XYZ file of C-alpha atoms in Angstrom:
576
model
C 26.406 -3.791 27.461
C 29.066 -1.167 28.230
C 29.591 2.023 26.264
C 32.457 2.167 23.774
C 33.466 5.608 25.010
C 33.450 6.780 21.372
C 31.908 10.134 20.557
C 32.015 12.362 17.526
C 34.524 15.174 17.590
C 32.330 18.111 18.644
C 32.358 20.999 21.120
C 31.179 20.237 24.632
C 27.492 21.030 25.229
C 26.976 24.690 26.031
C 23.381 24.348 27.263
C 21.065 21.619 28.499
C 17.423 20.887 29.234
C 15.832 18.056 31.225
C 13.065 15.672 30.167
C 11.578 12.269 30.970
C 12.064 11.081 27.413
C 13.676 12.479 24.281
C 12.428 11.250 20.898
C 14.885 11.646 18.027
C 13.035 11.903 14.714
C 9.670 13.191 13.539
C 8.295 10.581 11.157
C 5.388 8.277 11.896
C 7.390 6.349 14.511
C 8.855 9.337 16.326
C 5.719 11.457 16.505
C 3.549 8.489 17.502
C 5.970 7.671 20.323
C 5.994 11.303 21.423
C 2.205 11.597 21.459
C 1.774 8.374 23.426
C 4.473 9.395 25.931
C 2.762 12.766 26.331
C -0.550 10.938 26.854
C 1.121 9.070 29.727
C 2.065 12.346 31.387
C 5.756 12.175 30.521
C 7.774 15.316 29.896
C 8.637 14.659 26.262
C 11.040 16.441 23.910
C 11.151 15.778 20.156
C 14.420 16.499 18.365
C 14.398 16.438 14.573
C 17.067 17.062 11.977
C 15.048 19.372 9.734
C 11.459 20.576 10.126
C 8.902 18.350 11.797
C 7.465 17.174 8.470
C 10.712 16.783 6.501
C 11.533 13.128 7.172
C 10.983 9.973 5.121
C 7.360 9.459 6.184
C 6.009 12.254 4.036
C 7.580 10.680 0.932
C 5.720 7.378 1.407
C 3.350 6.991 -1.531
C 1.737 3.560 -1.477
C 0.079 3.366 1.901
C -0.129 1.467 5.149
C -0.855 -2.262 5.286
C -3.297 -3.746 7.800
C -5.982 -6.445 7.790
C -8.906 -4.032 7.608
C -10.799 -5.381 4.589
C -13.603 -7.884 4.341
C -12.287 -11.447 4.128
C -8.799 -10.435 5.269
C -7.257 -11.469 8.591
C -4.100 -10.895 10.635
C -3.151 -14.505 9.934
C -3.153 -13.897 6.166
C -1.135 -10.703 6.652
C 1.279 -12.727 8.802
C 1.706 -15.355 6.088
C 2.472 -12.776 3.399
C 4.995 -11.029 5.649
C 6.807 -14.259 6.519
C 7.068 -15.245 2.855
C 8.510 -11.853 1.898
C 11.009 -12.017 4.786
C 12.625 -15.130 3.264
C 12.995 -17.153 6.456
C 14.470 -14.468 8.717
C 11.385 -12.772 10.173
C 10.807 -13.104 13.895
C 7.344 -14.686 13.825
C 6.348 -13.288 17.218
C 7.354 -9.769 16.139
C 5.284 -10.147 12.970
C 2.326 -11.498 14.942
C 2.442 -8.418 17.161
C 2.502 -6.229 14.048
C -0.464 -7.807 12.286
C -2.679 -8.261 15.366
C -2.096 -4.828 16.895
C -1.889 -3.102 13.508
C -5.596 -2.644 12.677
C -6.371 -0.870 15.960
C -3.209 1.222 15.613
C -4.456 2.429 12.215
C -7.847 3.238 13.719
C -6.120 5.296 16.433
C -4.171 7.089 13.710
C -7.477 7.943 12.017
C -8.842 9.266 15.322
C -5.694 11.377 15.591
C -6.765 13.080 12.369
C -5.344 11.150 9.405
C -7.850 11.061 6.548
C -7.597 8.033 4.257
C -9.261 7.614 0.880
C -12.699 6.028 0.995
C -14.487 3.691 -1.375
C -17.816 4.483 -3.013
C -19.505 2.524 -0.208
C -17.928 4.750 2.445
C -15.330 2.371 3.883
C -11.581 2.529 3.448
C -10.418 2.232 -0.165
C -7.889 -0.614 -0.089
C -5.404 -1.603 -2.787
C -2.792 -4.317 -3.346
C 0.969 -4.125 -3.559
C 3.753 -6.621 -4.152
C 3.691 -9.728 -1.968
C 0.136 -9.174 -0.694
C -2.559 -11.672 -1.590
C -5.309 -9.318 -0.389
C -6.259 -5.702 -0.874
C -5.086 -4.344 2.485
C -3.223 -1.125 1.665
C -4.991 1.985 2.963
C -3.935 5.159 1.167
C -4.537 8.909 1.267
C -4.646 11.539 -1.441
C -4.266 8.773 -4.009
C -0.506 8.431 -3.679
C 0.267 10.893 -0.878
C -0.282 8.660 2.157
C 2.897 9.623 3.971
C 2.233 13.324 3.532
C -1.238 12.953 5.054
C 0.005 10.884 8.008
C 2.784 13.393 8.610
C 0.314 16.296 8.462
C -2.019 14.691 10.998
C 0.726 13.782 13.459
C 2.501 17.139 13.202
C -0.780 18.949 13.856
C -1.475 16.708 16.841
C 1.998 17.287 18.300
C 1.652 21.046 17.921
C -1.871 21.038 19.331
C -0.663 19.111 22.380
C 2.187 21.548 22.907
C 4.886 18.866 22.826
C 8.277 20.523 23.116
C 10.200 20.262 19.849
C 13.707 21.195 18.743
C 13.861 21.444 14.949
C 16.885 21.750 12.662
C 18.947 19.763 15.146
C 21.344 16.918 14.379
C 21.687 14.539 17.324
C 25.340 13.639 17.816
C 25.791 11.058 20.565
C 24.139 9.242 23.431
C 24.944 10.321 26.964
C 25.240 7.633 29.632
C 25.549 7.687 33.406
C 28.173 5.964 35.563
C 26.186 2.701 35.418
C 26.071 2.694 31.612
C 22.398 3.643 31.436
C 21.023 6.183 28.994
C 21.246 9.747 30.270
C 20.183 11.743 27.195
C 21.751 12.999 23.981
C 23.999 15.710 22.673
C 22.807 17.678 19.658
C 23.727 20.549 17.393
C 21.049 23.088 16.527
C 21.612 24.585 13.116
C 20.879 28.212 13.814
C 17.096 28.194 13.491
C 16.003 26.309 16.594
C 15.329 27.406 20.141
C 19.017 27.027 20.958
C 22.108 27.403 18.814
C 25.247 25.326 18.766
C 25.906 22.094 20.661
C 23.727 21.313 23.659
C 22.213 18.380 25.510
C 18.867 16.958 26.511
C 19.193 14.978 29.746
C 16.659 12.146 30.018
C 16.586 8.543 31.309
C 14.944 7.324 28.097
C 15.899 8.024 24.470
C 13.835 6.839 21.499
C 15.688 6.634 18.189
C 13.287 7.164 15.277
C 15.784 8.672 12.858
C 14.723 6.821 9.714
C 16.977 5.182 7.176
C 20.407 5.401 5.606
C 19.630 5.499 1.891
C 22.133 8.313 1.334
C 24.923 5.763 1.731
C 24.231 5.006 -1.978
C 24.470 7.408 -4.915
C 20.820 7.020 -5.975
C 18.049 6.543 -3.436
C 14.419 7.352 -2.777
C 15.415 8.682 0.667
C 15.607 12.405 1.469
C 19.009 14.022 1.986
C 18.688 13.795 5.790
C 18.740 9.954 5.705
C 22.413 9.502 6.539
C 22.260 6.645 9.053
C 22.699 8.940 12.062
C 20.672 6.763 14.445
C 22.494 3.521 13.612
C 25.875 5.246 13.907
C 24.931 6.832 17.250
C 23.754 3.460 18.578
C 26.978 1.756 17.496
C 29.114 4.380 19.236
C 26.972 3.883 22.346
C 27.726 0.146 22.357
C 24.407 -1.109 20.965
C 24.107 -4.065 18.632
C 22.861 -3.726 15.065
C 21.652 -6.565 12.886
C 20.660 -7.486 9.326
C 22.203 -4.349 7.850
C 23.106 -6.247 4.668
C 19.418 -6.394 3.751
C 18.911 -3.076 1.970
C 15.795 -3.088 -0.157
C 16.184 -1.569 -3.597
C 12.806 -0.359 -4.817
C 12.240 -1.892 -8.264
C 10.531 1.088 -9.884
C 12.317 4.379 -9.362
C 12.080 6.980 -12.118
C 15.276 6.643 -14.158
C 16.825 10.075 -14.668
C 20.063 8.985 -16.317
C 23.157 6.998 -15.304
C 24.760 10.007 -13.594
C 21.737 10.931 -11.458
C 22.586 11.142 -7.744
C 20.743 11.884 -4.526
C 17.023 11.504 -3.959
C 15.192 10.096 -6.985
C 11.407 10.116 -7.617
C 9.650 6.921 -6.563
C 7.017 5.236 -8.731
C 4.919 3.495 -6.103
C 4.279 -0.227 -6.088
C 0.608 0.707 -5.968
C 0.857 1.606 -9.670
C 1.554 -2.064 -10.377
C -1.105 -2.963 -7.831
C -3.634 -1.157 -9.997
C -2.529 -3.007 -13.129
C 0.587 -1.394 -14.640
C 2.977 -3.723 -16.491
C 6.756 -4.000 -16.477
C 8.094 -4.212 -20.041
C 11.395 -3.984 -21.860
C 12.172 -1.638 -24.730
C 10.320 -3.973 -27.119
C 7.191 -3.912 -24.987
C 7.657 -7.497 -23.772
C 6.428 -8.310 -20.243
C 9.302 -10.190 -18.606
C 8.048 -10.994 -15.077
C 5.664 -13.720 -16.250
C 6.813 -17.125 -14.998
C 9.305 -15.697 -12.471
C 6.817 -15.734 -9.570
C 3.184 -16.680 -9.040
C 2.348 -13.004 -8.429
C 4.240 -11.795 -11.509
C 4.791 -8.038 -11.287
C 3.312 -8.073 -7.769
C 5.946 -10.460 -6.418
C 7.918 -9.275 -3.353
C 10.212 -6.385 -4.150
C 13.438 -8.364 -4.117
C 12.033 -10.697 -6.793
C 10.912 -7.806 -8.997
C 14.184 -5.881 -8.563
C 16.152 -8.984 -9.541
C 13.871 -9.559 -12.541
C 14.504 -6.014 -13.751
C 18.269 -6.296 -13.218
C 18.437 -9.620 -15.068
C 16.589 -8.183 -18.059
C 18.842 -5.123 -18.022
C 21.906 -7.393 -18.066
C 20.516 -9.568 -20.849
C 19.800 -6.554 -23.049
C 22.692 -4.356 -21.880
C 20.090 -1.731 -20.962
C 20.215 1.011 -18.352
C 16.541 0.725 -17.400
C 13.229 -1.010 -18.078
C 9.762 0.527 -18.470
C 6.538 0.635 -16.478
C 3.557 0.837 -18.809
C 0.316 2.257 -17.427
C -0.983 4.066 -20.488
C -4.174 2.018 -20.254
C -5.049 3.840 -16.999
C -6.066 6.923 -18.960
C -5.711 10.543 -17.885
C -8.536 10.521 -15.332
C -7.163 7.630 -13.302
C -3.651 9.052 -13.345
C -4.892 12.435 -12.166
C -7.130 11.069 -9.395
C -5.242 8.015 -8.124
C -1.603 8.981 -8.685
C -1.376 12.776 -8.900
C 1.993 12.986 -7.106
C 3.682 10.462 -9.395
C 2.082 12.027 -12.466
C 3.480 15.436 -11.514
C 6.964 14.029 -10.801
C 7.058 12.272 -14.158
C 5.892 15.342 -16.058
C 8.403 17.509 -14.210
C 11.080 15.247 -15.663
C 9.730 15.220 -19.219
C 7.751 11.953 -19.073
C 3.988 11.792 -19.576
C 2.795 8.377 -18.303
C -0.640 8.936 -19.819
C 0.924 8.614 -23.274
C 4.273 6.807 -22.808
C 5.859 4.138 -20.597
C 7.887 5.309 -17.600
C 11.625 4.491 -17.582
C 12.416 2.781 -14.266
C 15.374 1.129 -12.511
C 16.007 -0.090 -8.944
C 17.411 2.343 -6.364
C 18.181 2.102 -2.643
C 14.948 2.430 -0.724
C 14.629 0.809 2.698
C 16.898 -0.741 5.337
C 15.319 -3.924 6.674
C 18.003 -4.123 9.372
C 19.076 -1.625 11.987
C 19.496 -1.246 15.742
C 18.477 -4.562 17.301
C 15.442 -4.365 19.600
C 13.082 -6.645 21.458
C 9.289 -6.616 21.183
C 9.107 -3.465 23.346
C 11.635 -1.531 21.268
C 14.415 -1.898 23.848
C 17.963 -2.050 22.501
C 20.956 -3.675 24.186
C 21.765 -0.342 25.905
C 19.533 0.240 28.974
C 17.185 3.168 28.412
C 17.816 3.363 24.651
C 14.882 2.441 22.396
C 14.508 2.324 18.606
C 11.539 2.145 16.248
C 10.781 2.664 12.579
C 13.380 2.193 9.870
C 16.331 2.728 12.222
C 15.312 -0.378 14.187
C 15.582 -4.102 13.554
C 12.544 -5.538 15.323
C 12.620 -8.788 13.370
C 9.458 -7.884 11.449
C 11.040 -7.493 8.015
C 13.543 -10.348 7.959
C 15.534 -10.375 4.740
C 13.059 -8.262 2.766
C 10.323 -5.856 3.850
C 6.807 -6.559 2.651
C 5.401 -3.514 0.861
C 3.703 -0.935 3.107
C 4.554 -2.723 6.355
C 6.965 0.057 7.326
C 4.433 2.703 8.314
C 2.524 0.076 10.297
C 5.680 -1.071 12.073
C 6.420 2.536 13.046
C 2.933 2.909 14.514
C 2.766 -0.377 16.407
C 6.237 -0.408 17.907
C 6.206 3.286 18.795
C 3.095 2.653 20.871
C 4.751 -0.336 22.563
C 7.826 1.757 23.375
C 5.715 4.508 24.944
C 3.903 1.933 27.086
C 7.217 0.442 28.217
C 8.718 3.815 29.133
C 5.575 4.776 31.045
C 5.670 1.474 32.952
C 9.362 1.921 33.771
C 8.714 5.408 35.130
C 5.816 4.191 37.221
C 7.829 1.279 38.639
C 11.103 2.994 39.421
C 10.225 6.632 39.888
C 12.643 7.662 37.147
C 10.646 10.820 36.538
C 12.015 12.299 39.747
C 15.614 11.460 38.823
C 17.493 13.490 36.243
C 20.395 11.247 35.201
C 23.914 12.578 35.655
C 25.935 11.933 32.481
C 29.564 10.933 32.751
C 31.836 13.921 32.030
C 32.213 14.925 28.410
C 35.698 13.884 27.189
C 38.205 16.641 26.589
C 39.953 14.711 23.815
C 37.837 13.770 20.765
C 37.496 10.006 20.463
C 36.342 9.775 16.858
C 37.971 11.548 13.890
C 35.692 13.191 11.352
C 35.538 12.580 7.630
C 35.755 15.615 5.340
C 32.453 16.652 3.793
C 33.499 15.491 0.303
C 33.941 11.935 1.635
C 30.159 11.583 1.429
C 30.299 11.310 -2.364
C 33.281 8.967 -2.264
C 31.420 6.651 0.127
C 28.304 6.722 -2.056
C 30.254 5.753 -5.164
C 32.082 2.964 -3.310
C 28.804 1.547 -2.012
C 26.935 1.807 -5.314
C 29.738 0.039 -7.195
C 30.487 -2.625 -4.598
C 27.412 -3.225 -2.447
C 24.437 -2.283 -4.616
C 21.783 -4.576 -6.044
C 24.391 -7.047 -7.372
C 27.150 -8.124 -4.988
C 30.066 -10.545 -5.103
C 33.085 -11.430 -2.998
C 35.257 -9.349 -5.320
C 33.030 -6.252 -5.320
C 32.516 -6.379 -1.554
C 36.219 -6.891 -0.813
C 37.122 -3.884 -2.938
C 34.427 -1.812 -1.200
C 35.632 -2.915 2.246
C 39.253 -2.043 1.406
C 38.352 1.408 0.110
C 36.152 2.165 3.115
C 38.832 0.941 5.500
C 41.339 3.222 3.807
C 39.107 6.245 4.494
C 38.703 5.122 8.098
C 42.424 4.484 8.612
C 43.574 7.753 7.067
C 41.333 9.782 9.362
C 42.343 7.717 12.406
C 46.060 8.035 11.703
C 45.859 11.774 11.069
C 44.211 12.273 14.439
C 46.701 10.033 16.227
C 49.801 11.523 14.591
C 49.106 15.240 14.631
C 45.717 15.722 16.279
C 44.125 16.799 13.009
C 40.573 15.990 11.967
C 37.981 17.584 9.732
C 36.267 20.674 11.080
C 33.179 19.749 13.137
C 29.942 20.547 11.319
C 26.817 18.962 9.934
C 28.481 17.891 6.669
C 31.449 16.224 8.388
C 29.302 14.569 11.069
C 27.009 13.165 8.360
C 29.943 11.889 6.287
C 31.378 10.214 9.380
C 28.053 8.543 10.149
C 27.778 7.328 6.546
C 31.231 5.758 6.717
C 30.310 4.013 9.967
C 27.142 2.388 8.596
C 28.792 1.611 5.248
C 31.552 -0.368 6.970
C 28.995 -2.405 8.912
C 26.813 -3.056 5.853
C 29.748 -4.272 3.777
C 31.123 -6.441 6.599
C 27.775 -8.212 6.955
C 27.291 -8.555 3.189
C 30.760 -10.111 2.791
C 30.043 -12.619 5.534
C 26.641 -13.741 4.217
C 27.640 -16.083 1.396
C 24.204 -16.752 -0.053
C 21.395 -14.971 -1.869
C 18.425 -14.263 0.384
C 15.735 -11.604 0.183
C 17.208 -8.317 -0.952
C 20.811 -9.526 -0.469
C 21.901 -10.827 -3.868
C 25.317 -12.476 -4.209
C 26.237 -13.278 -7.810
C 28.865 -15.748 -6.575
C 26.419 -17.485 -4.206
C 23.206 -17.497 -6.179
C 21.183 -19.842 -3.962
C 19.545 -19.499 -0.569
C 21.302 -21.649 2.036
C 19.062 -22.295 5.046
C 21.463 -24.777 6.613
C 24.330 -22.302 6.954
C 22.637 -18.918 6.808
C 19.137 -19.020 8.293
C 20.492 -16.840 11.055
C 21.268 -13.195 11.717
C 24.503 -11.236 11.530
C 25.011 -9.005 14.569
C 27.605 -6.217 14.707
C 28.996 -4.082 17.538
C 31.624 -1.354 17.545
C 34.682 -2.035 19.706
C 36.307 0.756 21.754
C 39.188 0.820 19.225
C 36.569 1.446 16.465
C 37.023 -2.007 14.912
C 33.915 -4.099 14.203
C 32.881 -7.109 16.257
C 30.828 -9.327 13.927
C 29.096 -12.580 14.851
C 26.174 -14.701 13.716
C 23.329 -15.964 15.843
C 23.035 -19.721 16.376
C 19.513 -19.843 14.919
C 17.009 -17.574 13.183
C 15.909 -16.350 16.633
C 17.472 -13.281 18.198
C 18.932 -13.584 21.701
C 17.158 -11.340 24.254
C 18.307 -7.748 24.577
C 18.020 -8.019 28.360
C 19.294 -10.928 30.489
C 16.350 -10.696 32.896
C 13.250 -8.835 31.637
C 11.487 -6.704 34.293
C 9.031 -8.735 36.352
C 6.168 -6.254 35.943
C 5.967 -6.772 32.204
C 4.252 -9.961 30.974
C 6.116 -11.691 28.164
C 4.353 -12.710 24.959
C 3.666 -16.426 24.632
């Protein structure tokens, strides 16, 4: 795969440092990869957009899924994951997840993460949607992500791993052979360096999280602007399954005009017995799925949306008044506080809820070792498409995927260094272009993109809505391109304009894939193609960015991904 030659309009790097590996992102995936690389003796640098603990991981409420309970097994976890993925999971990728997952969780506990325990002293496990067993380990009741983040951040600091905080990574650097040579980044005034610089390294791990900010309302933090996917596309990497954006069914409804990050009401609340009801108190999920309110998230989100349409309502309700004050305070203190902060007391009244953008099941396409189609570039966590999630992520598999695949990436990088002696070679990037290759969107375009995506590519999609969204996004793209070509003008480089440009990039890809997939599958719901079509669409949509910034879109021949490497290295045994 050759580089597109496209880079964001930004000043040339004014400083640089060398490393064996640079990890971009500081959630569960990024910090796990960094710790394991450091364990292998690799000179590791972590670059993160805000503070080390400010990513999506710390907002995860429900927990981490693994077959750790009595009577459970990896095979049962596998079955539940495949069902949720609606025919598009890579079974081998899922098998890796569920078999390596339990030990990965145990290593996380040894790293310092403290999970809630049962009265008998073992892990306290709960259920969430799509799971037939209690296999969700949690911490602090509903603060699992915060506890995992705390433990990993402390471990990284204790190990003295070099970190660059408050830094937005801009683009991938490559050498003359097209291999990864590091990244450029902009430090926002509070880090060790200021302005645009570079980290030169033969291996880059993208762990940048999601892209929920492409929609008006999301559970994602403000930093989740699709930076990793956009960077990978500009570098020539393939992305896949980006049309499968999971809308969490139960997000606290704060009004029709609410924008930005919205409070999540964890699936674990339903796992403990809360009911979905309409304004009349009628439970409406009965008969829609064998698991009722604990069906996979796409089923529940669709059930809520259908009821809202039938009743011309803006939201439904989650009723957990029967929990009582003590259970709310002990099991779900974070959610209780968020509700009360917004004038809702779930101890005494139902919680108004509606679906909101939550998790990207697709992303940068990788193999089972986290390798992308660009040599030396890896991806793990929400930014990646490993094949685990298929068309719809099973609840609480995301933290586990970050753990398992981050460890596999670290092992692969360590093996590559040992085999080829890359540690002794600092890659020489190709010269930084004098002329900017990619025009920037103005900062205010962020809100325009969010409105376009919410109206045209949200929970309910159709050919008409997606065509209108594609046309409006293309107009933004074309106007910026033409302005640069005609008079050399583009928006002023800065964090806001770089983020808006990244959002436009991922929005265009998402809409292109959603228009092409003429069926309803998993969390992709087409009103004009209401049925799942395995004959035509049990396959993946893969997208690349051409050098002229147009999109190259194709489908795979089957539900299997082609390899990311023509000839895998001989030293690494392949899974059977």
